[in-house]
PDB file of C-alpha atoms and ligand atoms in Angstrom:
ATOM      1  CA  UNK V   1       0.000   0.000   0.000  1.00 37.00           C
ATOM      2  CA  UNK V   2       2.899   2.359   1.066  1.00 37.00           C
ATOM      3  CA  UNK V   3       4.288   1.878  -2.258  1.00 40.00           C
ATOM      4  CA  UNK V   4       1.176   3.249  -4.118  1.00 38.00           C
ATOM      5  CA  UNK V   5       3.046   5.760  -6.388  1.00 36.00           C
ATOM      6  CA  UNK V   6       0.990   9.460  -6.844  1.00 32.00           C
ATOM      7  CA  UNK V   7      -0.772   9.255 -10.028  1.00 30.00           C
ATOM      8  CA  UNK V   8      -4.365   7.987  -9.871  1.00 32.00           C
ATOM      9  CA  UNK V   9      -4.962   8.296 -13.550  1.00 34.00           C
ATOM     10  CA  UNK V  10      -3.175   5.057 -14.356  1.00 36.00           C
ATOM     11  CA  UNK V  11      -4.066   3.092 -11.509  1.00 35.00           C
ATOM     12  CA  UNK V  12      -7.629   3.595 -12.078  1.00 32.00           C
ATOM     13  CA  UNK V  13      -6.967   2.427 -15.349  1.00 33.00           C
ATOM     14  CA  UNK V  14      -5.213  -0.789 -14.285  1.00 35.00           C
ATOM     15  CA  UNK V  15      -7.658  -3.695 -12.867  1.00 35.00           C
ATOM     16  CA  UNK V  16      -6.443  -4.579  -9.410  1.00 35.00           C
ATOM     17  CA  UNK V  17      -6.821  -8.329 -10.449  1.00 37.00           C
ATOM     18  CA  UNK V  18      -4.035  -7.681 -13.478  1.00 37.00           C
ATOM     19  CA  UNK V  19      -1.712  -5.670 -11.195  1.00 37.00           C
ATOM     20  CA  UNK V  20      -1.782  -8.075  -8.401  1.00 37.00           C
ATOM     21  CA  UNK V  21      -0.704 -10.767 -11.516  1.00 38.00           C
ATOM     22  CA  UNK V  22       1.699  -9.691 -13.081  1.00 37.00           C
ATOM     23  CA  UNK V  23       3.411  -8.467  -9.238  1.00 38.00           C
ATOM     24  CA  UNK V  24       5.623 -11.619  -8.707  1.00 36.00           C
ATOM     25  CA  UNK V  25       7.413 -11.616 -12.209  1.00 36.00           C
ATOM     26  CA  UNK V  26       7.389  -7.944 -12.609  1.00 38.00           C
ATOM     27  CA  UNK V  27       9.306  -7.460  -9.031  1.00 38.00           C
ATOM     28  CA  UNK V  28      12.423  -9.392 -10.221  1.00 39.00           C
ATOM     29  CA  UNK V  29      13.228  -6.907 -12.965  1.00 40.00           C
ATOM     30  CA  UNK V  30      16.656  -8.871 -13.860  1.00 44.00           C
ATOM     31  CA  UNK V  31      15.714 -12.266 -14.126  1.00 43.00           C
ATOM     32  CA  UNK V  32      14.381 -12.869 -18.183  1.00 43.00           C
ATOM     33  CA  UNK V  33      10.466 -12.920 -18.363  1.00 43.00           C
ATOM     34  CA  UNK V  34       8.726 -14.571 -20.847  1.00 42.00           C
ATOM     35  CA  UNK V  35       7.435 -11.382 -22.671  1.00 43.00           C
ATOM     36  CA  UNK V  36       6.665  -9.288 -19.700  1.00 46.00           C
ATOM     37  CA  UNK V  37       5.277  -6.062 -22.112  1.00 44.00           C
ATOM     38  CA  UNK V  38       4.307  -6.307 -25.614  1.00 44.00           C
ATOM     39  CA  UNK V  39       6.950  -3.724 -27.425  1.00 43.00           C
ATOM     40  CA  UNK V  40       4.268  -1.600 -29.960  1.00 41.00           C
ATOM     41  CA  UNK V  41       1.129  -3.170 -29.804  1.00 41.00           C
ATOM     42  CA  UNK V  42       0.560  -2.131 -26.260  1.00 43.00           C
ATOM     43  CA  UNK V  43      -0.738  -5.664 -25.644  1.00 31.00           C
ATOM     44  CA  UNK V  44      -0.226  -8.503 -23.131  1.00 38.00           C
ATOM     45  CA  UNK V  45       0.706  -7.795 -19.666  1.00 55.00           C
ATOM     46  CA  UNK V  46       0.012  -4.456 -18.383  1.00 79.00           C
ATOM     47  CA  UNK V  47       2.961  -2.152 -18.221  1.00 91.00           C
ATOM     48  CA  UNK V  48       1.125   0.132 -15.759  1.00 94.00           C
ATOM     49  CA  UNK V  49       2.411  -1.622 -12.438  1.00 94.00           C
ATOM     50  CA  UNK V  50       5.968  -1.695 -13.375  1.00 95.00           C
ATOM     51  CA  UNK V  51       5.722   2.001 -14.171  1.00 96.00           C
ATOM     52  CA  UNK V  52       4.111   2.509 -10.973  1.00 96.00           C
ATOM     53  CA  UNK V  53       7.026   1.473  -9.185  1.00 97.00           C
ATOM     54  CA  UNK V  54       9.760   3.369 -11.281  1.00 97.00           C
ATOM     55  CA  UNK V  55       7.310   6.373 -10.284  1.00 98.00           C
ATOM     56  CA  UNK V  56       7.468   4.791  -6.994  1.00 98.00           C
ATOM     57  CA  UNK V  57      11.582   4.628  -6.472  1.00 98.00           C
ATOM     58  CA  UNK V  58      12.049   8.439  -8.127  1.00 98.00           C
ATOM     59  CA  UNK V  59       9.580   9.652  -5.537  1.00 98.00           C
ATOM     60  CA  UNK V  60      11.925   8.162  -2.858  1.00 98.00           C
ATOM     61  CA  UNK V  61      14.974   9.196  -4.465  1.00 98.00           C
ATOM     62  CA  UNK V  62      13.233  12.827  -3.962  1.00 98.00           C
ATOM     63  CA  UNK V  63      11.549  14.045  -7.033  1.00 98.00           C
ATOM     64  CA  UNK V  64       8.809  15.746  -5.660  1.00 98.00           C
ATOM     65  CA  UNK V  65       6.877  17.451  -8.351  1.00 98.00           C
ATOM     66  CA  UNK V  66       3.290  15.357  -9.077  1.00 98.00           C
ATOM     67  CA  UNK V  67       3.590  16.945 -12.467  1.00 98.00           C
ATOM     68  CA  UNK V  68       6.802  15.089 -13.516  1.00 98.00           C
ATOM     69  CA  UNK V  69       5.779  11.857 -11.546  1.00 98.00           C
ATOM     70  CA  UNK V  70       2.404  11.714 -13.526  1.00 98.00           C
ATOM     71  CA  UNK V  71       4.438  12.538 -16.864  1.00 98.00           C
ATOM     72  CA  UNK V  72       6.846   9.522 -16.276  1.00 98.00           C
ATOM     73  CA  UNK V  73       4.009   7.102 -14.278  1.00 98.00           C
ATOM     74  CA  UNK V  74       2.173   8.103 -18.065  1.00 97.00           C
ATOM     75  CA  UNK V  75       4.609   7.728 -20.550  1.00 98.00           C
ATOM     76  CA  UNK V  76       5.801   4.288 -21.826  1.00 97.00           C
ATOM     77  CA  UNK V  77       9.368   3.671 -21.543  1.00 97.00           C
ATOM     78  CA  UNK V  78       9.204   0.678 -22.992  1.00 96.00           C
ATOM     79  CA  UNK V  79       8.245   1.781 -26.689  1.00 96.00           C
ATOM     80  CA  UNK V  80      11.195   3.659 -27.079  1.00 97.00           C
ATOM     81  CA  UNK V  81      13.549   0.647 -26.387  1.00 96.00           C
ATOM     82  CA  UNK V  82      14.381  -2.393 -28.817  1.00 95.00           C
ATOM     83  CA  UNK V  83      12.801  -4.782 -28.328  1.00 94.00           C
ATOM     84  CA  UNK V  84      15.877  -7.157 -27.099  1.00 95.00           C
ATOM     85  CA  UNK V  85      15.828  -3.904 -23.976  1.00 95.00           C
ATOM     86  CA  UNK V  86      12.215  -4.202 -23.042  1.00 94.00           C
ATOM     87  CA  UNK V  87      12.742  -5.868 -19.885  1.00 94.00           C
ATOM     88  CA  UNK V  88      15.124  -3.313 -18.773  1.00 96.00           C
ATOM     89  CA  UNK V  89      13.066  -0.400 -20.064  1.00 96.00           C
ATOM     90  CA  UNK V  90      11.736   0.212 -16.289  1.00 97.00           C
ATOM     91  CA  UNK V  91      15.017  -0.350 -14.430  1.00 96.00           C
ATOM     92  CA  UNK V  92      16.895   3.474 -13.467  1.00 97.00           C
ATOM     93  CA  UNK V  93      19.560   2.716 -16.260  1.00 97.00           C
ATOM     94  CA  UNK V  94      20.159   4.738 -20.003  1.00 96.00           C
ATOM     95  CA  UNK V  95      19.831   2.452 -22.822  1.00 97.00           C
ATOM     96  CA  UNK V  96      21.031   2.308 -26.113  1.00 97.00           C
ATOM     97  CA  UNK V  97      19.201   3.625 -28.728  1.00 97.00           C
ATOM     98  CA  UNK V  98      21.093   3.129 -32.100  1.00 96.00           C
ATOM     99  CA  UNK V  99      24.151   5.548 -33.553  1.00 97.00           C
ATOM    100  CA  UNK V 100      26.404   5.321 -30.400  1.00 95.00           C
ATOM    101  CA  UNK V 101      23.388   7.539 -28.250  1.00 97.00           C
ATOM    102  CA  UNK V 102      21.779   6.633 -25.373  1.00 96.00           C
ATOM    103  CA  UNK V 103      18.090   7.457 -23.693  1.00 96.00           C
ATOM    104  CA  UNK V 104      18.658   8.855 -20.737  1.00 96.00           C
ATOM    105  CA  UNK V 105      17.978   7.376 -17.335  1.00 97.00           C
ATOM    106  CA  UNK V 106      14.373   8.035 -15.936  1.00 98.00           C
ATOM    107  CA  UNK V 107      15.758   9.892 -12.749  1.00 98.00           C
ATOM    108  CA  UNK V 108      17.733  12.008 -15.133  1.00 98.00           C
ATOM    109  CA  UNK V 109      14.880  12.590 -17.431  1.00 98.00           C
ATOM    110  CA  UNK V 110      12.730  13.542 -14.050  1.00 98.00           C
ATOM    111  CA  UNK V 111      15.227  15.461 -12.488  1.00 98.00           C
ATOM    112  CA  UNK V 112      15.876  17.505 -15.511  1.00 98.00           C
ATOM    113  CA  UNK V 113      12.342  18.054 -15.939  1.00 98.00           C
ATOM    114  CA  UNK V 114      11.812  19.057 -12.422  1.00 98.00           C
ATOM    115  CA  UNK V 115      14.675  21.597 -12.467  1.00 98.00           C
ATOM    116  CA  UNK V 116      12.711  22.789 -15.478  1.00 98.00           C
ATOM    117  CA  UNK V 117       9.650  23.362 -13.990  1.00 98.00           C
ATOM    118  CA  UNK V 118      10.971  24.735 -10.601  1.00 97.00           C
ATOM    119  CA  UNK V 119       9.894  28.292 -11.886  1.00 93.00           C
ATOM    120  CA  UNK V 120       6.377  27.850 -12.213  1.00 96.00           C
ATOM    121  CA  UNK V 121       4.960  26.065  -8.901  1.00 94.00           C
ATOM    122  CA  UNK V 122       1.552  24.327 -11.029  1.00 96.00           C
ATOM    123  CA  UNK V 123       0.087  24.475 -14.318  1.00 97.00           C
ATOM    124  CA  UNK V 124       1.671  23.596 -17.515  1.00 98.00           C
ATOM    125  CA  UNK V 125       5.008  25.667 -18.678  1.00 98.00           C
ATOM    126  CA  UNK V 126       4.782  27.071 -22.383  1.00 98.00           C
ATOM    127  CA  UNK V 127       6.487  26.186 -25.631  1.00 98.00           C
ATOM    128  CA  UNK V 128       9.715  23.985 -24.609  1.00 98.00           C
ATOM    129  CA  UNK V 129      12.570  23.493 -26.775  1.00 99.00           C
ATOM    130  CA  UNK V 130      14.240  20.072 -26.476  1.00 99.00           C
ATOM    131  CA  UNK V 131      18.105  19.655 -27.892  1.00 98.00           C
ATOM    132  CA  UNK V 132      18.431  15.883 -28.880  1.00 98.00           C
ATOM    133  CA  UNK V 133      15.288  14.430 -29.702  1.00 98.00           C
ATOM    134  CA  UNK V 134      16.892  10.940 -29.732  1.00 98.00           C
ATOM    135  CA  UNK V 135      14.798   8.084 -29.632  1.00 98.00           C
ATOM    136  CA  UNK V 136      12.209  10.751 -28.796  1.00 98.00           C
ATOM    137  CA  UNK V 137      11.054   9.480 -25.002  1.00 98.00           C
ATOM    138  CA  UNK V 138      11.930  12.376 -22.929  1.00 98.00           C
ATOM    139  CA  UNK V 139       9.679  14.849 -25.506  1.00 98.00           C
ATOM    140  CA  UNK V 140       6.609  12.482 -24.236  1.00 98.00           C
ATOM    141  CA  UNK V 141       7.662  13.387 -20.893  1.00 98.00           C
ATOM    142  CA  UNK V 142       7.414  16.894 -21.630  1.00 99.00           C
ATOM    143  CA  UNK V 143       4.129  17.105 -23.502  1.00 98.00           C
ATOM    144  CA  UNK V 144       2.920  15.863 -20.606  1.00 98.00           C
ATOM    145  CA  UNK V 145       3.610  19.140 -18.835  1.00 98.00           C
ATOM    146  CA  UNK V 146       4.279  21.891 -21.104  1.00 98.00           C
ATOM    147  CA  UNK V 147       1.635  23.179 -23.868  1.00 98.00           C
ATOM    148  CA  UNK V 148       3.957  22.774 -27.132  1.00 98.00           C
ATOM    149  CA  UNK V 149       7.488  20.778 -27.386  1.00 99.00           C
ATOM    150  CA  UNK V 150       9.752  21.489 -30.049  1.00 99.00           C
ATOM    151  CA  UNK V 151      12.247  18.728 -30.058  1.00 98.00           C
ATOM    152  CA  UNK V 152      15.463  19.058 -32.666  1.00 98.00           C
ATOM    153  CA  UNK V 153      17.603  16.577 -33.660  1.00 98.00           C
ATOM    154  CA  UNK V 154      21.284  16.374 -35.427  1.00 98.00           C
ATOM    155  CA  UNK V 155      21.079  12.783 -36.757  1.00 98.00           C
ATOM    156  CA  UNK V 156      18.673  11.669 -38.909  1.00 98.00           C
ATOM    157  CA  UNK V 157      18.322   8.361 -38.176  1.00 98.00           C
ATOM    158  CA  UNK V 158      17.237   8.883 -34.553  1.00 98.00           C
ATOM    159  CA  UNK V 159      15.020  11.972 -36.229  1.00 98.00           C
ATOM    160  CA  UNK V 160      13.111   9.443 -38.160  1.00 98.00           C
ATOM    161  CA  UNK V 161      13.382   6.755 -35.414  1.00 98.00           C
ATOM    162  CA  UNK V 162      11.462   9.259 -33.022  1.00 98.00           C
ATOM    163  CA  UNK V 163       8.768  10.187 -35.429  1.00 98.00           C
ATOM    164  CA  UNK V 164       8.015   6.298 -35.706  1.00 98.00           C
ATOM    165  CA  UNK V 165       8.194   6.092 -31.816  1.00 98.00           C
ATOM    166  CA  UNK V 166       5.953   8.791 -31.348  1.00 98.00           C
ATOM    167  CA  UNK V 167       3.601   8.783 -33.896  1.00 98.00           C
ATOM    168  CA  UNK V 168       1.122   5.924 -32.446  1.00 97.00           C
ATOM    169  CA  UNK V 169       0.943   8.091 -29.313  1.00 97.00           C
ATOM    170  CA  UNK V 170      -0.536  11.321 -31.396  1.00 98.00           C
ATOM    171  CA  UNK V 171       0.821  14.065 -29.237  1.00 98.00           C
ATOM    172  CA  UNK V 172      -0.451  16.684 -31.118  1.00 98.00           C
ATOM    173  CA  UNK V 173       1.867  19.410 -29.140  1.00 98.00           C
ATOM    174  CA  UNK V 174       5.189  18.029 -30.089  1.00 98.00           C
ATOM    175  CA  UNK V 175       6.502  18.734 -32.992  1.00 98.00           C
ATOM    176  CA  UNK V 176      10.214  16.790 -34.360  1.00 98.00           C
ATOM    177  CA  UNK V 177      13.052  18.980 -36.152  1.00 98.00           C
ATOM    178  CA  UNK V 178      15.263  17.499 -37.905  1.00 98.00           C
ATOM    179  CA  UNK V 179      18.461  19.895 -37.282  1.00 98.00           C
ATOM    180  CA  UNK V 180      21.144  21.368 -35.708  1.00 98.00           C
ATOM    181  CA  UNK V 181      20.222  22.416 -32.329  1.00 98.00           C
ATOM    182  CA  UNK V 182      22.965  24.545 -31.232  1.00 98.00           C
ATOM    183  CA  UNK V 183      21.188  27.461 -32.922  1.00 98.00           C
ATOM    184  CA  UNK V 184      18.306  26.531 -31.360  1.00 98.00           C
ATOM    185  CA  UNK V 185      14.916  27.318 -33.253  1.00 98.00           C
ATOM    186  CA  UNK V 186      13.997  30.319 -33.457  1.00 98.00           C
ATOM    187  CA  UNK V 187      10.348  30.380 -35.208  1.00 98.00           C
ATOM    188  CA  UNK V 188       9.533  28.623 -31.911  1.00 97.00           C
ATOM    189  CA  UNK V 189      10.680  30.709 -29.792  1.00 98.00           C
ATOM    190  CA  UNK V 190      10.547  32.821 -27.065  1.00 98.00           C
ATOM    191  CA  UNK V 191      10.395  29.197 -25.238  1.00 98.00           C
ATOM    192  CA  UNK V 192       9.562  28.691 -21.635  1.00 98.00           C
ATOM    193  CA  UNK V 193      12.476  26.242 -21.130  1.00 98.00           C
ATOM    194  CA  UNK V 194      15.045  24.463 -22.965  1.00 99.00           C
ATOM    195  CA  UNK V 195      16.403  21.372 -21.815  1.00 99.00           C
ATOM    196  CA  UNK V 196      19.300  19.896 -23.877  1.00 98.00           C
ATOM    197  CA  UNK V 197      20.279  16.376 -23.664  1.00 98.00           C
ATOM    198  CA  UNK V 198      23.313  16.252 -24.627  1.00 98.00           C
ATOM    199  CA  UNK V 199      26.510  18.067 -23.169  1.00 98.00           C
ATOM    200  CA  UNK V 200      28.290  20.992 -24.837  1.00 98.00           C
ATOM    201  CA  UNK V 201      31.721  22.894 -23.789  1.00 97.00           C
ATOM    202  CA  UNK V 202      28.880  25.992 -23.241  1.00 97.00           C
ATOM    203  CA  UNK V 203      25.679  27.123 -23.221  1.00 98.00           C
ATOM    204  CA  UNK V 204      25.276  28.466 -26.698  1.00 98.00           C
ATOM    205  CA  UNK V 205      24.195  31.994 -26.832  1.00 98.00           C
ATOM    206  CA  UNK V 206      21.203  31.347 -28.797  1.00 98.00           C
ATOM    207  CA  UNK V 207      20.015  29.233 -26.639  1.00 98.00           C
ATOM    208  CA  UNK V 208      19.877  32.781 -24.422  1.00 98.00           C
ATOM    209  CA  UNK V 209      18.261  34.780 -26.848  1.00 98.00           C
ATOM    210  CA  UNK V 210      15.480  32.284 -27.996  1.00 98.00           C
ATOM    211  CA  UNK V 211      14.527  32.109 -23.975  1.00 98.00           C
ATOM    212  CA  UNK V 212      11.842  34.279 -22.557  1.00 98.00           C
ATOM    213  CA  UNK V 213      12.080  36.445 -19.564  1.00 98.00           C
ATOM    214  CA  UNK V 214      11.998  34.164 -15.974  1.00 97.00           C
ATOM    215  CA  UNK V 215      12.462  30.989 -18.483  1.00 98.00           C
ATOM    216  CA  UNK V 216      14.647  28.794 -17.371  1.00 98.00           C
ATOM    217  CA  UNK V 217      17.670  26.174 -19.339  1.00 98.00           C
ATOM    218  CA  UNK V 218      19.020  22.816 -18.267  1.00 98.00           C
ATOM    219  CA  UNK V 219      21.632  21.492 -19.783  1.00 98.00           C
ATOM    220  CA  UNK V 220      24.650  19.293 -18.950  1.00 98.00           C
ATOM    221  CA  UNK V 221      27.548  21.440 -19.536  1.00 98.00           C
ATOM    222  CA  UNK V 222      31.829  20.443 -19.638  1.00 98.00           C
ATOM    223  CA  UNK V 223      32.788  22.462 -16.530  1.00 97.00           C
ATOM    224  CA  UNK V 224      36.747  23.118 -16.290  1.00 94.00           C
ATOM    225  CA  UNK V 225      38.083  20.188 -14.729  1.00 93.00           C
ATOM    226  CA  UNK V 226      36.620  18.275 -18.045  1.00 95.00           C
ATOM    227  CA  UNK V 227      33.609  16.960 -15.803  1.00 97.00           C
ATOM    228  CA  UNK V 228      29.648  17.202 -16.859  1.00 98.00           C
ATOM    229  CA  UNK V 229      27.315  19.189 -14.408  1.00 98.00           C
ATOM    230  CA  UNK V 230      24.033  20.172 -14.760  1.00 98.00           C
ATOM    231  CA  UNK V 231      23.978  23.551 -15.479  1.00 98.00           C
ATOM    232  CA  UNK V 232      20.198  25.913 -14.451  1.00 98.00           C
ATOM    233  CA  UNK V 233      20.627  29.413 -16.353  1.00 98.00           C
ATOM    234  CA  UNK V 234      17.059  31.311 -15.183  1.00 98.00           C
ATOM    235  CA  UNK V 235      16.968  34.671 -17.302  1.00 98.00           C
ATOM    236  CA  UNK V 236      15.800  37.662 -15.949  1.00 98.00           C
ATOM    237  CA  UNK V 237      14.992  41.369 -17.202  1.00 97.00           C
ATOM    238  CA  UNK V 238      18.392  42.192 -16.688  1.00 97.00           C
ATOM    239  CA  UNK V 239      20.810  39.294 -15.745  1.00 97.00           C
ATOM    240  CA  UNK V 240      20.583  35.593 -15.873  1.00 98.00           C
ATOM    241  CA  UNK V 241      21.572  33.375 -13.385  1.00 98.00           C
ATOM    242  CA  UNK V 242      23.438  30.103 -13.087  1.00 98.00           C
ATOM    243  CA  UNK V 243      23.370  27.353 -10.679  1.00 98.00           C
ATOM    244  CA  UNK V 244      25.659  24.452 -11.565  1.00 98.00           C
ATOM    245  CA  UNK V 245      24.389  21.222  -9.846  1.00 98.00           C
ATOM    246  CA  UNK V 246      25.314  17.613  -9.789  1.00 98.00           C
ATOM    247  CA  UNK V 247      28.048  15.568 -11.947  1.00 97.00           C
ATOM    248  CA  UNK V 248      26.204  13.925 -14.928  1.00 97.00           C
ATOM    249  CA  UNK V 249      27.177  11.722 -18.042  1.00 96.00           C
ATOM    250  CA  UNK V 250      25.785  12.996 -21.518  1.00 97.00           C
ATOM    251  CA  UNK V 251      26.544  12.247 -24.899  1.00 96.00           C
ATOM    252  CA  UNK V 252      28.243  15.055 -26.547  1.00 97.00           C
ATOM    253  CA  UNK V 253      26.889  17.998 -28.432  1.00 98.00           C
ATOM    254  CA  UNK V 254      28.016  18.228 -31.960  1.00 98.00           C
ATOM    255  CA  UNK V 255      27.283  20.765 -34.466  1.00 97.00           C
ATOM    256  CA  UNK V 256      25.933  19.850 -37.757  1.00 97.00           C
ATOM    257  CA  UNK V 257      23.854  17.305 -38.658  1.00 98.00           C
ATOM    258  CA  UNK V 258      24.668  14.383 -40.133  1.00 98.00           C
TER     259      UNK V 258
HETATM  260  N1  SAH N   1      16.200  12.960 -25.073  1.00 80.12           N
HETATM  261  C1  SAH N   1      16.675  11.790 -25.748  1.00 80.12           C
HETATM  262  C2  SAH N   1      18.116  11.504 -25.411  1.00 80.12           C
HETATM  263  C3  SAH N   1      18.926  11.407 -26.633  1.00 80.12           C
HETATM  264  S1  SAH N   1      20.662  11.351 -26.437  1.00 80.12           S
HETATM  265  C4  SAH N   1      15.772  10.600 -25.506  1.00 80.12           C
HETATM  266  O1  SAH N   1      14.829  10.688 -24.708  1.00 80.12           O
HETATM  267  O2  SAH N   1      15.992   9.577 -26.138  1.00 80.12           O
HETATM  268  C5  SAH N   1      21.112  12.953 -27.010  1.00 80.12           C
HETATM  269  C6  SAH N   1      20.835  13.249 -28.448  1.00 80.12           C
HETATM  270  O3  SAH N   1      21.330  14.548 -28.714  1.00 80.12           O
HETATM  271  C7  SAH N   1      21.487  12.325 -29.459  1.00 80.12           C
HETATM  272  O4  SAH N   1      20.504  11.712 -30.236  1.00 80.12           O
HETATM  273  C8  SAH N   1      22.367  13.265 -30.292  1.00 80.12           C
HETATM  274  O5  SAH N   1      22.411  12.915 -31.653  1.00 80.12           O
HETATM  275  C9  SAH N   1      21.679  14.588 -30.085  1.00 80.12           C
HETATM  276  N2  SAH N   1      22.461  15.779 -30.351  1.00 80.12           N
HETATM  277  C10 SAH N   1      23.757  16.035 -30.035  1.00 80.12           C
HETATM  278  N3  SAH N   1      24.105  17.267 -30.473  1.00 80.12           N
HETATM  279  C11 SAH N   1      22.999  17.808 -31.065  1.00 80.12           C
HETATM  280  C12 SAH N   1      22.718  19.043 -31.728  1.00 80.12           C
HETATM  281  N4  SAH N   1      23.640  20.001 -31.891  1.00 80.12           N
HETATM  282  N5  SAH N   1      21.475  19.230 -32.212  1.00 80.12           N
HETATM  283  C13 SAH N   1      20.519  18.298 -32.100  1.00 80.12           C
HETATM  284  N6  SAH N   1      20.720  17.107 -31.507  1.00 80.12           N
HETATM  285  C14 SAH N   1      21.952  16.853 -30.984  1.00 80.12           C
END
């Protein structure tokens, strides 16, 4: 009962009979399973408990915000993964996703979007500009709580990959670019928040100027010693400020696409 994770929505949804089912295999996330989810279809054993308690472990690991618990107790981890990856898709781990890039772990993902919500204490947050679409999970997440997400990625193969992901969930606010995202976007913009997902040398200027007044950034950024941190820049009328926050491990930002 304790372990009965914050978002209603899904539980409701999930018979009691099916949860209390699939609870002995589902607890022993390492050991192989006979098919515990169904990849696309969405069929088969219902993903919905499992979820529950990833929601369940970020909540103790101190992500707080119901908004990004609901987003991640909602979204389904386990159609962005290969299929080989499934049983892992619930486990606090990144994955790989094809072209040497990785999803990111789901107390990243909620951590990142916590920091970028931190601002605005309820409510959705505006247009959001994601840097590294990638297999296109974490801009699920944040249609969950911001009104539009424009999501831009360098290769095309992931571009593409994510469209396929995400096109069976119809998430009529996100909308995939297919580009370099170190100049940002700017027909979107001013955005609310941008969240990057992959770590440059610096936050690029653009990024700035495409960010409205009291929005906020996250992005892993290559701090002197040649570590990753997560960087917060908040901009206001007249000065912006940066916090820079834990170690992290992020792909690289390139320029280009390719
Ligand atoms: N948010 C993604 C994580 C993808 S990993 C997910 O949920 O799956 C980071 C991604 O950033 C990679 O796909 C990489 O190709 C991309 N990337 C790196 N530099 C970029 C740039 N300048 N513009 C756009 N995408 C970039």
């Amino acid at each position: 009962m304790t372990r009965r994770p914050g978002f209603p929505a899904r539980s409701a949804l999930s018979p009691a009979p099916a949860a209390a089912k699939e609870r002995p295999g589902a607890g022993a996330p390492r050991q192989p399973m006979p098919g515990p989810v169904a990849p696309v279809q969405g069929v088969g054993l219902d993903s919905g408990a499992v979820r529950a308690r990833m929601v369940s472990r970020l909540a103790a690991q101190g992500i707080a915000d119901p908004r990004v618990l609901a987003a991640l107790g909602s979204v389904e981890r386990h159609r962005f993964v290969d299929t080989a990856l499934v049983n892992q898709a619930y486990e606090d781990t990144s994955l790989p996703i094809g072209l040497a890039q990785t999803i990111s772990k789901p107390s990243v993902v909620a951590r990142m979007v916590e920091l970028l919500l931190a601002g605005l204490p309820g409510g959705k947050l505006g247009r959001v500009l994601e840097i590294g679409t990638g297999c296109g999970y974490q801009a699920a997440v944040l249609a969950q709580v911001a009104t539009e997400v424009y999501s831009i990625e360098r290769l095309r193969g992931l571009h593409e990959k994510a469209q396929a992901n995400l096109r069976p969930l119809r998430l009529p606010n996100v909308h995939l670019l297919f580009g370099d995202g170190m100049v940002g976007f700017a027909k979107g913009a001013p955005y609310a928040g941008i969240i990057a997902a992959a770590g440059g040398e610096a936050v690029p200027r653009t990024w700035l100027d495409q960010l409205a007044i009291g929005g906020r950034i996250v992005a892993p950024t290559v701090m002197p010693g040649g570590q990753q941190a997560l960087v917060v820049l908040e901009k206001g009328e007249r000065e912006v400020r940066q916090s820079v926050l834990e170690t992290v491990h992020f792909v690289p930002l390139k320029s280009g696409i390719a």
